[in-house]
Backbone as CSV, one residue per row, in Angstrom:
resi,resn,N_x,N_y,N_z,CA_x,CA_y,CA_z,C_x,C_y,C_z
1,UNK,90.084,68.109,106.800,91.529,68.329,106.678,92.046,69.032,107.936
2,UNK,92.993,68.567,108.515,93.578,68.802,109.962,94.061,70.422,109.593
3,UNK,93.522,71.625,110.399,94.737,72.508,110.297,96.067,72.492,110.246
4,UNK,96.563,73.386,109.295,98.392,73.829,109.630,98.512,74.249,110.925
5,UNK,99.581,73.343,111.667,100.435,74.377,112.849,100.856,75.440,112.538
6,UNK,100.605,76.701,113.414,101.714,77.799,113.226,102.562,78.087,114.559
7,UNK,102.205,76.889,115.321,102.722,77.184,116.410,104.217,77.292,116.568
8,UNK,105.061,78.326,117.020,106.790,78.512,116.673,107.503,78.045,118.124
9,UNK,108.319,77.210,117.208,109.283,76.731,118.524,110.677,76.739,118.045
10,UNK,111.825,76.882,118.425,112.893,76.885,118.517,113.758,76.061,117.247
11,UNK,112.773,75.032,117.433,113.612,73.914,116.357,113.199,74.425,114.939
12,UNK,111.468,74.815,115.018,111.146,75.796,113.317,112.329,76.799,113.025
13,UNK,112.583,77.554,114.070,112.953,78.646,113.673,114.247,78.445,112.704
14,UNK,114.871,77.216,113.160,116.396,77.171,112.566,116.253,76.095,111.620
15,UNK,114.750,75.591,111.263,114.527,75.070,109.957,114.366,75.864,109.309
16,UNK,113.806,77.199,109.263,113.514,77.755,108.518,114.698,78.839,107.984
17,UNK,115.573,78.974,109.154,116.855,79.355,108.214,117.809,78.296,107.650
18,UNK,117.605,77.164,107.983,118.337,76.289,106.979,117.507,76.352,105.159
19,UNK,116.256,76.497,105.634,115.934,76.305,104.469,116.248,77.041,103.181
20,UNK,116.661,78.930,103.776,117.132,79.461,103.497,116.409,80.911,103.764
21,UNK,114.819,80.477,104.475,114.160,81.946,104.804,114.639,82.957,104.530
22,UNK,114.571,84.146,103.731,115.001,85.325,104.442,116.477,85.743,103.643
23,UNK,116.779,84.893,102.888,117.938,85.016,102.139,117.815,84.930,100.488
24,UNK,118.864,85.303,100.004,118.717,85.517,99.066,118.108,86.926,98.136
25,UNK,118.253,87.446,96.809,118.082,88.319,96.190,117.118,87.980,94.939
26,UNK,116.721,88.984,94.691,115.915,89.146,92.967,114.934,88.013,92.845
27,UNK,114.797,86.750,92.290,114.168,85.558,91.679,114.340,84.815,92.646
28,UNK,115.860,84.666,93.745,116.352,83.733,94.044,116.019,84.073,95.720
29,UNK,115.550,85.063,96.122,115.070,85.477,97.704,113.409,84.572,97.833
30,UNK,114.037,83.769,99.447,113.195,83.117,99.655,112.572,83.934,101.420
31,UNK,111.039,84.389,101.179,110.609,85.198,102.130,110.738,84.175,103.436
32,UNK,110.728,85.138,104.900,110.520,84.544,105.836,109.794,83.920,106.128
33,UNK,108.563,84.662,105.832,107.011,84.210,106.211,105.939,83.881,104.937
34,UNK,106.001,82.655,104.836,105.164,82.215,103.599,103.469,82.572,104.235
35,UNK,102.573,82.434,103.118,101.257,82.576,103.253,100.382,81.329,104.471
36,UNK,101.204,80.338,103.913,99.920,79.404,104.799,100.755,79.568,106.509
37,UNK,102.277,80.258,106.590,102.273,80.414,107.808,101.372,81.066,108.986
38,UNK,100.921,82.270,108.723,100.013,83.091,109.357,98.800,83.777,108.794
39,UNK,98.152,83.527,110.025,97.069,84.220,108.998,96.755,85.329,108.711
40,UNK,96.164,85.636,107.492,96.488,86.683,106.811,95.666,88.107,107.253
41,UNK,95.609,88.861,106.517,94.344,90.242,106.924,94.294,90.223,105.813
42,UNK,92.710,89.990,105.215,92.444,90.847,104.001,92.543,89.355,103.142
43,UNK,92.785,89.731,101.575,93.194,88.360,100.903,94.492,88.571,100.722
44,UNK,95.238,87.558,100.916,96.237,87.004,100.911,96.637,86.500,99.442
45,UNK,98.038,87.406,98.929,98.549,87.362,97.283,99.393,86.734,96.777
46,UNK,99.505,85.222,96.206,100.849,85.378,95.320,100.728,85.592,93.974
47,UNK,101.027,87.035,93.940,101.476,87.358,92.240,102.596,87.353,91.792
48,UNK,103.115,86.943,91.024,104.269,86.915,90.344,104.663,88.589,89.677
49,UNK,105.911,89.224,90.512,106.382,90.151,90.437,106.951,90.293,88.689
50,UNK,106.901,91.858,88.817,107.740,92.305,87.113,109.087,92.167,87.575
51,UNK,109.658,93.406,88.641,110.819,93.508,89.148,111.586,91.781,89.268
52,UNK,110.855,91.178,90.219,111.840,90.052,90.606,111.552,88.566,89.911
53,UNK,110.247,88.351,89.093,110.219,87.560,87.785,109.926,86.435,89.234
54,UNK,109.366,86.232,90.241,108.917,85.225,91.447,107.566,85.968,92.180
55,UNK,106.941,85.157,92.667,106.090,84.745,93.004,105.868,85.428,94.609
56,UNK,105.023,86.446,94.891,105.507,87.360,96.237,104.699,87.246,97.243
57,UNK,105.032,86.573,98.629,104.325,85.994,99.598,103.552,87.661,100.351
58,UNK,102.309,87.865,99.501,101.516,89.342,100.449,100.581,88.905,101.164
59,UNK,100.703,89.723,102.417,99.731,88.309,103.640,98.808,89.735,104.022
60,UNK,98.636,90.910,103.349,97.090,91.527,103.420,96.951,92.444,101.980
61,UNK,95.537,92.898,102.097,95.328,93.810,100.979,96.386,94.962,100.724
62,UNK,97.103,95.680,101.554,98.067,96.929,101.588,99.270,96.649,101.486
63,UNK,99.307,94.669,101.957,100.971,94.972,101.270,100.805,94.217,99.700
64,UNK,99.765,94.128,99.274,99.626,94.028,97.790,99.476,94.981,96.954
65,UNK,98.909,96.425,97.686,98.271,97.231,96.563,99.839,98.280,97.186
66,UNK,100.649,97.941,97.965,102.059,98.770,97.937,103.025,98.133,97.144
67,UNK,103.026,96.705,96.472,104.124,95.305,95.527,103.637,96.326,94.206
68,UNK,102.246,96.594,93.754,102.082,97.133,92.997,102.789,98.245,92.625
69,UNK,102.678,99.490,93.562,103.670,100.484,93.191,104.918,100.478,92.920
70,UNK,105.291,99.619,93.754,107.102,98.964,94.115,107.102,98.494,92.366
71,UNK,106.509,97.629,92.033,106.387,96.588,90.847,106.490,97.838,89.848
72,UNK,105.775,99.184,89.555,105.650,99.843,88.086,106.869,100.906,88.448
73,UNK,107.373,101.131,90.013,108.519,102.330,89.929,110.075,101.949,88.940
74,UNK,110.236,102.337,87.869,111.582,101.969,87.208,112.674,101.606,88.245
75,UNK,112.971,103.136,89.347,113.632,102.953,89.922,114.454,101.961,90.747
76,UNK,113.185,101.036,90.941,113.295,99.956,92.262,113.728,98.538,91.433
77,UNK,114.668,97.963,91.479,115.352,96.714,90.838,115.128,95.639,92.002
78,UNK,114.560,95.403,93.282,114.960,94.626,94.125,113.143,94.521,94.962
79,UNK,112.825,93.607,95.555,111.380,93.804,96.165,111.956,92.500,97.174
80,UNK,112.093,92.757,98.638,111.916,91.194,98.748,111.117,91.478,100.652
81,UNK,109.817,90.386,100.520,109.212,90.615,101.232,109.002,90.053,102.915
82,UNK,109.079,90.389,104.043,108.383,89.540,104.595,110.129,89.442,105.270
83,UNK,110.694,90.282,105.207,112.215,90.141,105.687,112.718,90.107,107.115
84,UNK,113.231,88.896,107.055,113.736,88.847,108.847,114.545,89.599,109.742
85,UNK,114.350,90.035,110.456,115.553,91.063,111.535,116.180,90.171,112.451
86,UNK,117.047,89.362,111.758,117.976,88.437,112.253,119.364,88.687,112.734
87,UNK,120.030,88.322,113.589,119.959,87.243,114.120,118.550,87.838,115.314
88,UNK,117.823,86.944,115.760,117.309,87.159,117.061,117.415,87.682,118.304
89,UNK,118.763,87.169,118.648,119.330,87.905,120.101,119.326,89.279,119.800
90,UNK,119.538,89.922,118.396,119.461,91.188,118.226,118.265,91.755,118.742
91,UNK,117.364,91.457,118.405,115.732,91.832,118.548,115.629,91.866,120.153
92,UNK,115.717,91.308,120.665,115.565,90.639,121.962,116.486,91.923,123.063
93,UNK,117.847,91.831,122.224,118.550,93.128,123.095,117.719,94.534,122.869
94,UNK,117.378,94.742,121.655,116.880,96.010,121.422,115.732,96.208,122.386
95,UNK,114.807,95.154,122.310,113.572,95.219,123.333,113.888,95.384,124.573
96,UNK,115.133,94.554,124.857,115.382,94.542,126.508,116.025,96.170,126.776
97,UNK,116.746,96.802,125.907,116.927,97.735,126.124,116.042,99.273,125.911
98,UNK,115.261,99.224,125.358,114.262,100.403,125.174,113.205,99.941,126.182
99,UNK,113.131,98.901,126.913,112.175,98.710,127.844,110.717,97.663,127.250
100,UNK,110.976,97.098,126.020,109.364,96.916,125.754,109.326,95.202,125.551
101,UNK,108.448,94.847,125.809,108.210,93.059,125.656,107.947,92.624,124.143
102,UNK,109.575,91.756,124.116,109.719,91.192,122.406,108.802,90.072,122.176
103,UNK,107.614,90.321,120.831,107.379,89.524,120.631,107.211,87.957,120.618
104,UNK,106.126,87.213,120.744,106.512,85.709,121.557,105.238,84.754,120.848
105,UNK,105.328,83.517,120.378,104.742,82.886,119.605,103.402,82.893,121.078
106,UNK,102.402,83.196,121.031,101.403,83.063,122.039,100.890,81.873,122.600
107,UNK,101.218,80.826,121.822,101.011,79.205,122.735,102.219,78.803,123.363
108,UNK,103.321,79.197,122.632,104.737,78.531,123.221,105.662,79.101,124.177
109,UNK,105.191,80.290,123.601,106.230,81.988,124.332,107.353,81.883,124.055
110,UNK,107.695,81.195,122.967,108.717,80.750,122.138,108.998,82.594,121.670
111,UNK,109.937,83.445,121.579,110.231,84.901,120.949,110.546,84.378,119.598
112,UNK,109.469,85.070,118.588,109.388,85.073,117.656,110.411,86.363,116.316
113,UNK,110.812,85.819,115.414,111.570,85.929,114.864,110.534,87.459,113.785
114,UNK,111.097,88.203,114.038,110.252,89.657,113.962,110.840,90.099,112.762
115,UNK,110.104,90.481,111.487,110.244,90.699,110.059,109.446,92.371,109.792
116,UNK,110.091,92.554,108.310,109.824,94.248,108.288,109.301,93.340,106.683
117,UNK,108.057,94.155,106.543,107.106,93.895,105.173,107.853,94.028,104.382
118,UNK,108.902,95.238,104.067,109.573,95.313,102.517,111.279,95.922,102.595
119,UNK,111.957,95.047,102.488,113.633,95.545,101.997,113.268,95.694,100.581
120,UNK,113.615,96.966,100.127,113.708,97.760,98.923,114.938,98.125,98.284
121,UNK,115.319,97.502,97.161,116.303,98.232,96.549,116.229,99.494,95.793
122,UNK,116.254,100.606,95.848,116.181,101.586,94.701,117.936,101.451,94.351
123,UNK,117.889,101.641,93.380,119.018,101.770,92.378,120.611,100.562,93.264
124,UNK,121.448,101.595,93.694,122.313,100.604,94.765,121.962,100.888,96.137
125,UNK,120.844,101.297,96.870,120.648,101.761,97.554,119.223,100.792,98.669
126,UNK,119.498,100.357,99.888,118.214,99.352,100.165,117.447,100.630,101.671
127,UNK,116.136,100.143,101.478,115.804,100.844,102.579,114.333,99.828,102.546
128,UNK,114.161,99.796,104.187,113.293,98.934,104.786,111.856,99.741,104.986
129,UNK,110.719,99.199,104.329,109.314,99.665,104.780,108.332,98.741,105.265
130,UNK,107.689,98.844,106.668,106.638,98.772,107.018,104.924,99.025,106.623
131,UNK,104.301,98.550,106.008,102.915,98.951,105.537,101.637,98.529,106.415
132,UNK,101.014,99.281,107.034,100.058,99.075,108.130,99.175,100.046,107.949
133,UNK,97.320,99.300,107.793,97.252,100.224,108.438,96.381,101.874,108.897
134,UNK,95.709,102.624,108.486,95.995,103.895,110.066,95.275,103.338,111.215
135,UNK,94.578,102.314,111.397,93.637,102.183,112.291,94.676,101.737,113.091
136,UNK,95.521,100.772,112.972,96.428,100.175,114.048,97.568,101.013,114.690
137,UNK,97.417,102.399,114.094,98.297,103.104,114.178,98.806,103.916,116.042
138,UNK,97.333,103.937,116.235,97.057,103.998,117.669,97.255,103.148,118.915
139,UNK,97.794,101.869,118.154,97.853,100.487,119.219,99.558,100.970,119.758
140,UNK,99.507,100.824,121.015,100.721,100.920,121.814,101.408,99.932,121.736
141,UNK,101.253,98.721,121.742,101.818,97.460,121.564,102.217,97.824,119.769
142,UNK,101.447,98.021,119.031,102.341,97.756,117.809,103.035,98.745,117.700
143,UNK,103.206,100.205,118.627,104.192,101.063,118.531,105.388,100.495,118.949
144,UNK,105.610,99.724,120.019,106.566,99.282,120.468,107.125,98.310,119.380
145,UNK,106.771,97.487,118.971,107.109,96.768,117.798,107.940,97.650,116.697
146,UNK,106.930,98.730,116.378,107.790,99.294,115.770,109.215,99.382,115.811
147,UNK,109.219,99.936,117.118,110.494,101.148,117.827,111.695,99.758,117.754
148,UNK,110.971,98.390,118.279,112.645,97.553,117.509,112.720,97.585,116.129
149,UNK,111.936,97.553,115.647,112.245,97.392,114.145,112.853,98.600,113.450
150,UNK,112.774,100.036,113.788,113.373,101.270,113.935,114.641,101.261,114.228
151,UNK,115.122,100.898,115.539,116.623,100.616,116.036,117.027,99.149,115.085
152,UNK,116.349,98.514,114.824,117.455,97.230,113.878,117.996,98.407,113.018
153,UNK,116.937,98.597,111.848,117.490,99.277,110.679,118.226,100.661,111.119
154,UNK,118.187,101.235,112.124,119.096,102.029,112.396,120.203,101.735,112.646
155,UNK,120.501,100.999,112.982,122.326,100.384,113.186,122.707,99.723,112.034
156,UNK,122.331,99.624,110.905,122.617,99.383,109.748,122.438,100.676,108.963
157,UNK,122.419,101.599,109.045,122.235,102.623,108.737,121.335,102.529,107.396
158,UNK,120.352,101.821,107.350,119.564,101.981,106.251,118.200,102.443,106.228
159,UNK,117.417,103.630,105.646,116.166,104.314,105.989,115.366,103.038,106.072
160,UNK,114.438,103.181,107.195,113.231,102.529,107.601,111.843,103.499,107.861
161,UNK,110.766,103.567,107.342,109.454,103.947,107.441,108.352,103.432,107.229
162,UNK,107.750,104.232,107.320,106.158,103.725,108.137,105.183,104.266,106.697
163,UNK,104.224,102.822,105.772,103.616,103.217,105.091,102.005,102.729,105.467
164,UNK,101.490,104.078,105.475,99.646,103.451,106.261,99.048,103.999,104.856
165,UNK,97.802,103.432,104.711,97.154,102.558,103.957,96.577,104.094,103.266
166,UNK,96.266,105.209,103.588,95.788,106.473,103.373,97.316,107.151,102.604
167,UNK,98.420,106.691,102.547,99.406,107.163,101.695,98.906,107.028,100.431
168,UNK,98.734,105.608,100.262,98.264,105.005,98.489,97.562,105.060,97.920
169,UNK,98.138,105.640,97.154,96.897,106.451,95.769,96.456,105.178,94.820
170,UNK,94.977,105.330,95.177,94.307,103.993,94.868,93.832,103.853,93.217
171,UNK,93.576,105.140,92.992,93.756,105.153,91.252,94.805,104.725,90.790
172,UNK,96.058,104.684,90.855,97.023,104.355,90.270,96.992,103.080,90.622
173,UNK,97.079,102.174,91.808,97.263,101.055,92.300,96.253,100.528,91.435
174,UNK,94.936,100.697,91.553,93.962,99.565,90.820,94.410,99.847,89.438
175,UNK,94.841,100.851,88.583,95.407,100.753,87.138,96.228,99.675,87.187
176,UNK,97.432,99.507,88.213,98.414,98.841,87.888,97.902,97.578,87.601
177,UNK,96.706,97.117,88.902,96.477,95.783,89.027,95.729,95.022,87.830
178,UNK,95.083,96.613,87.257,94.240,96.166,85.869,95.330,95.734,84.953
179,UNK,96.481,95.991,84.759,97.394,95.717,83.711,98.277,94.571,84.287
180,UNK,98.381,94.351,85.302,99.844,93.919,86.261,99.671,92.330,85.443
181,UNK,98.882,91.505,85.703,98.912,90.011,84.817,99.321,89.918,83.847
182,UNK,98.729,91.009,82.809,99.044,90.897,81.306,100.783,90.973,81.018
183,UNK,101.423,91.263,82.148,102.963,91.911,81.915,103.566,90.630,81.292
184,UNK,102.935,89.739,81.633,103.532,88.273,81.146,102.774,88.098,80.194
185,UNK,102.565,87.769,79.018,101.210,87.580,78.235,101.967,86.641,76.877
186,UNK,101.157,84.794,76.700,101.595,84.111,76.355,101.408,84.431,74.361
187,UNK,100.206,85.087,74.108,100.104,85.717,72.795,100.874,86.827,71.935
188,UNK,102.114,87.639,72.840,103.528,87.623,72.190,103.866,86.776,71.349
189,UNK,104.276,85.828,72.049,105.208,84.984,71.354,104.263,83.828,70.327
190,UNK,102.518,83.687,70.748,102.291,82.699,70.023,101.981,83.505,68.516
191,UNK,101.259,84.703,68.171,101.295,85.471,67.001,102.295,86.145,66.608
192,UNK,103.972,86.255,67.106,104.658,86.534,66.019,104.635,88.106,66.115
193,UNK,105.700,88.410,65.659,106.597,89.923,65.618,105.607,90.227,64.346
194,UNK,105.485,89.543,63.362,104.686,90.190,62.050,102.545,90.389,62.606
195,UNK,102.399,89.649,63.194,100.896,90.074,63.752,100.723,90.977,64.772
196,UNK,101.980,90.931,65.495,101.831,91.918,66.849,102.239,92.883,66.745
197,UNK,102.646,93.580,65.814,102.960,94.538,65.142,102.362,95.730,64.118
198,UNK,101.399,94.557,63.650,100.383,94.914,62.779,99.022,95.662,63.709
199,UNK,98.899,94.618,64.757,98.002,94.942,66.126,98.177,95.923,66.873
200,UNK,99.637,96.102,66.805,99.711,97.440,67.535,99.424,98.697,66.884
201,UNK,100.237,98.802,65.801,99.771,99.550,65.277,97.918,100.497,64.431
202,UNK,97.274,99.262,64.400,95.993,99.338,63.983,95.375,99.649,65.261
203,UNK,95.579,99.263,66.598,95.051,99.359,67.655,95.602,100.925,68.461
204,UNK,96.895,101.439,68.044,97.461,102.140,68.705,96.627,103.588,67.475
205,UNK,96.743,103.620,66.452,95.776,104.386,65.696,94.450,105.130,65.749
206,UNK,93.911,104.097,65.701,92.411,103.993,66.911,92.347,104.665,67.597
207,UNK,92.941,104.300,68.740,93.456,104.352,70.328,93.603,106.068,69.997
208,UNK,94.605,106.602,69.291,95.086,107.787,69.068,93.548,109.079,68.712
209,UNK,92.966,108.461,67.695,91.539,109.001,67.133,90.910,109.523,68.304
210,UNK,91.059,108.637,69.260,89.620,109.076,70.273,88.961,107.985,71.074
211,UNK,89.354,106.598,69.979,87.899,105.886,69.949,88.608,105.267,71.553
212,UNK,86.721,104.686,72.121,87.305,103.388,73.174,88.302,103.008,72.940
213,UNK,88.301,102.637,74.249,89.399,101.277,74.266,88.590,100.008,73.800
214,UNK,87.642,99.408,74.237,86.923,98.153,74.143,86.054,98.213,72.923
215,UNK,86.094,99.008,72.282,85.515,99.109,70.781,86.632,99.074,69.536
216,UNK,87.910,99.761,70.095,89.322,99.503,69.142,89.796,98.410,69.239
217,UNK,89.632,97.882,70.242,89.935,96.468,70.555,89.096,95.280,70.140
218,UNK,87.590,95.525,69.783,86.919,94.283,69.366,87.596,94.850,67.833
219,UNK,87.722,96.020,67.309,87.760,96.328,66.064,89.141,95.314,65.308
220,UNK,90.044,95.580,66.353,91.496,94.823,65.721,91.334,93.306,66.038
221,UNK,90.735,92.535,66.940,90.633,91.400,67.133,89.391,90.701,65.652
222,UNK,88.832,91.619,65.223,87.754,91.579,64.168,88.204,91.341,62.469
223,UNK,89.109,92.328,62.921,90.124,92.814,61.339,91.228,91.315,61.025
224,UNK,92.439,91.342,62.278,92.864,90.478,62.254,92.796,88.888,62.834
225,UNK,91.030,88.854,62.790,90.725,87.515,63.243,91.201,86.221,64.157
226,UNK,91.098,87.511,65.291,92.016,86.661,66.616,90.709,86.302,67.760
227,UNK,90.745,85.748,68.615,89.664,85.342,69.451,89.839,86.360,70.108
228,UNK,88.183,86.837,70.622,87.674,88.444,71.040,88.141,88.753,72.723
229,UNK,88.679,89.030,72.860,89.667,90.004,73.921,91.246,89.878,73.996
230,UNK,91.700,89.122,72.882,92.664,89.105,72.675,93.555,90.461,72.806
231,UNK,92.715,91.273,71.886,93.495,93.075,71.872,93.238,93.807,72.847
232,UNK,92.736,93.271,74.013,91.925,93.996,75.267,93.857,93.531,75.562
233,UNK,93.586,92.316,76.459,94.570,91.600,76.620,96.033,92.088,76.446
234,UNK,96.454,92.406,74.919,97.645,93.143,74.575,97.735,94.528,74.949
235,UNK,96.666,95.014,74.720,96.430,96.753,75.554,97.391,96.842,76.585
236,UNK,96.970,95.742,77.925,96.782,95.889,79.009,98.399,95.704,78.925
237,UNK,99.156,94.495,78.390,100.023,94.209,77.972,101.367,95.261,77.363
238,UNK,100.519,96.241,76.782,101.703,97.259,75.936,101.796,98.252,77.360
239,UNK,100.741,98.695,78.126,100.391,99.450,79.271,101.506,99.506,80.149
240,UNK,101.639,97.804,80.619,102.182,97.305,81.803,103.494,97.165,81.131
241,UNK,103.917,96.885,80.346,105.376,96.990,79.628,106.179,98.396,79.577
242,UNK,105.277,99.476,79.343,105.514,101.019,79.368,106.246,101.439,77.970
243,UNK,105.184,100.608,77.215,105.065,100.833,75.664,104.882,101.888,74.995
244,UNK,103.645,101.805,75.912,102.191,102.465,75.408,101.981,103.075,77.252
245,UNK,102.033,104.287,76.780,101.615,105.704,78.062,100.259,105.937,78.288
246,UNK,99.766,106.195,79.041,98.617,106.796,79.342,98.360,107.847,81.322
247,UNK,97.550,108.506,81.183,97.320,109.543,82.572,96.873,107.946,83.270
248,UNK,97.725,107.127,84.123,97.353,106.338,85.145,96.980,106.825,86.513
249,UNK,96.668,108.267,86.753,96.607,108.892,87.665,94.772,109.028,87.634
250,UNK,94.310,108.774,86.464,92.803,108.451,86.144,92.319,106.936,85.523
251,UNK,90.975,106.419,86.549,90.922,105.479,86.493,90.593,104.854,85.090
252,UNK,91.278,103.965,84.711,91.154,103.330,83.302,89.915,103.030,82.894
253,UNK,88.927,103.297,82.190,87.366,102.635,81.790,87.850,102.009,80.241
254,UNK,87.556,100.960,80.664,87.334,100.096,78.929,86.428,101.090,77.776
255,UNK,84.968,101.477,78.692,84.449,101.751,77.419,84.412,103.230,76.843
256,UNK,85.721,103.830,77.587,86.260,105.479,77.228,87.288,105.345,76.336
257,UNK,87.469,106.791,76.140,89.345,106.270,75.097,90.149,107.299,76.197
258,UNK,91.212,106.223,76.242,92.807,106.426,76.739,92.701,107.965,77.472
259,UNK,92.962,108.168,78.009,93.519,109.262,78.776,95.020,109.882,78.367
260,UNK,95.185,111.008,77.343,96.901,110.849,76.889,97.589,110.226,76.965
261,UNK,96.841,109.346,76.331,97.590,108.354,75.023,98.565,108.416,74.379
262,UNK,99.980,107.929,74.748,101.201,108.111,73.774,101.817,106.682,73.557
263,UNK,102.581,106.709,72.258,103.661,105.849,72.352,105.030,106.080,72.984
264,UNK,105.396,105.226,73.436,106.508,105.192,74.145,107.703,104.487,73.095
265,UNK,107.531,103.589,72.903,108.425,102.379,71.930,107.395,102.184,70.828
266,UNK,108.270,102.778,69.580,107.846,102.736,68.085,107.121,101.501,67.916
267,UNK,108.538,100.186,67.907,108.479,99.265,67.262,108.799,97.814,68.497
268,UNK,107.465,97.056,68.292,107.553,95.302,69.651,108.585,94.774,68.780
269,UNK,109.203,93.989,69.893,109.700,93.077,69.773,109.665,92.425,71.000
270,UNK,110.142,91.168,70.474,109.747,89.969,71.655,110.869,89.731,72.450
271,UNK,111.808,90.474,72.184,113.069,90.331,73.310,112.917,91.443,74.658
272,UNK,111.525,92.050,74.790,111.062,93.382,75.828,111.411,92.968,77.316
273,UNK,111.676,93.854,77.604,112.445,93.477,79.163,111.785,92.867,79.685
274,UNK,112.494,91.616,80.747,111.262,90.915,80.969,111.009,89.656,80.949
275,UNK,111.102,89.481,79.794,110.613,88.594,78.724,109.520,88.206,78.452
């Protein structure tokens, strides 16, 4: 199979804002830089976001295990990744004026269209983050990179910073990721407000006692004769919904019980934010 070109030339660039790159909000924001464009560091993610209910182009390990945090903060209503600092000539002046050489597709020398990892909405409020990182932190060339991407978002007056890889608290991140799939979970809706209800409760009981997690869970999948990890499954499910509380600041073990363990929401229903 022939490789993908990534080679950038002039005529991509303004396909790719026709297409709509780089625009758009919530479900409906289409990233600059898709996955099979460049290659990636690390493995390369599309998970389907809580916040934006789409599918999120992460092209290394750190800007996946930072979608995560973004993904469980209430605060943040907006995630959109991989965002362009457009128009171009902008980029290009900023470089020409702080002195430093703008970015350039390396076969074509085509100046490449220069993106910031994360425009963030908190509440009505957007601010741009960078995630890199500490090892590269020392490279002079990607300082300079920076410093345009610094002056864009500064003349828009919107905060821009710098997140390296030693910020993220990795207990919490791998919790999230342990729960983050289940947020969608198709056994809601196929057992019914009267079984999932019953499950929670028998499981949330348990759960309360002491016992495992992965022993309360074969117990309710046992009782109410559902196929065996089903109640693992919903756990993870009530978790990632913010149902059901627990210390996510300690790493989750299946075969321990809960870490302060609370309910959050009495009573499921299938209309949960979300959907």
């Amino acid at each position: 199979m022939a490789k993908r070109k990534r080679q950038l030339s002039e005529t991509k660039i303004e396909k790719m804002i026709k297409e709509g790159r780089g625009q758009g909000t919530g479900k409906d924001y289409l990233p600059w830089l898709k996955i099979q464009d460049v290659p990636s560091e690390g493995r390369a993610t599309r998970g389907v976001g809580w916040t934006t209910g789409r599918r999120h182009e992460l092209l290394s390990d750190i800007e996946r295990d930072y979608c995560y945090l973004l993904d469980y903060a209430d605060e943040v209503s907006d995630i959109r990744e991989q965002f362009p600092l457009l128009p171009l000539e902008e980029t290009l002046m900023i470089a020409e004026k702080i002195g430093v050489n703008h970015p350039r597709d390396p076969k074509t020398g085509v100046p490449i269209v220069m993106s910031t990892d994360f425009l963030i909405t908190y509440g009505d409020k957007d601010c741009a983050r960078t995630v890199k990182p500490f090892s590269e932190m020392e490279d002079e060339r990607t300082i300079a990179k920076f410093e345009i991407e610094r002056v864009y978002w500064e003349t828009r007056h919107i905060n821009w910073g710098i997140i390296i890889d030693h910020d993220l608290p990795d207990v919490l991140i791998r919790n999230i990721e342990w729960v983050h799939k289940e947020y969608h979970n198709e056994d809601v809706s196929d057992l019914g407000v009267f079984t999932m209800r019953n499950l929670e409760q028998m499981l949330a009981a348990r759960l309360n006692d002491g016992e495992a997690i992965s022993k309360a869970c074969l117990a309710c999948d046992e009782r109410l004769g559902l196929e065996v990890g089903t109640s693992l499954a919903l756990f993870r499910h009530f978790v990632a919904r913010k149902k059901w509380s627990l210390n996510m600041n300690e790493r989750i073990v299946p075969t321990l019980p809960a870490k302060e363990f609370k309910i959050a929401t009495p009573e499921y229903r299938l209309e949960a934010k979300g959907g």
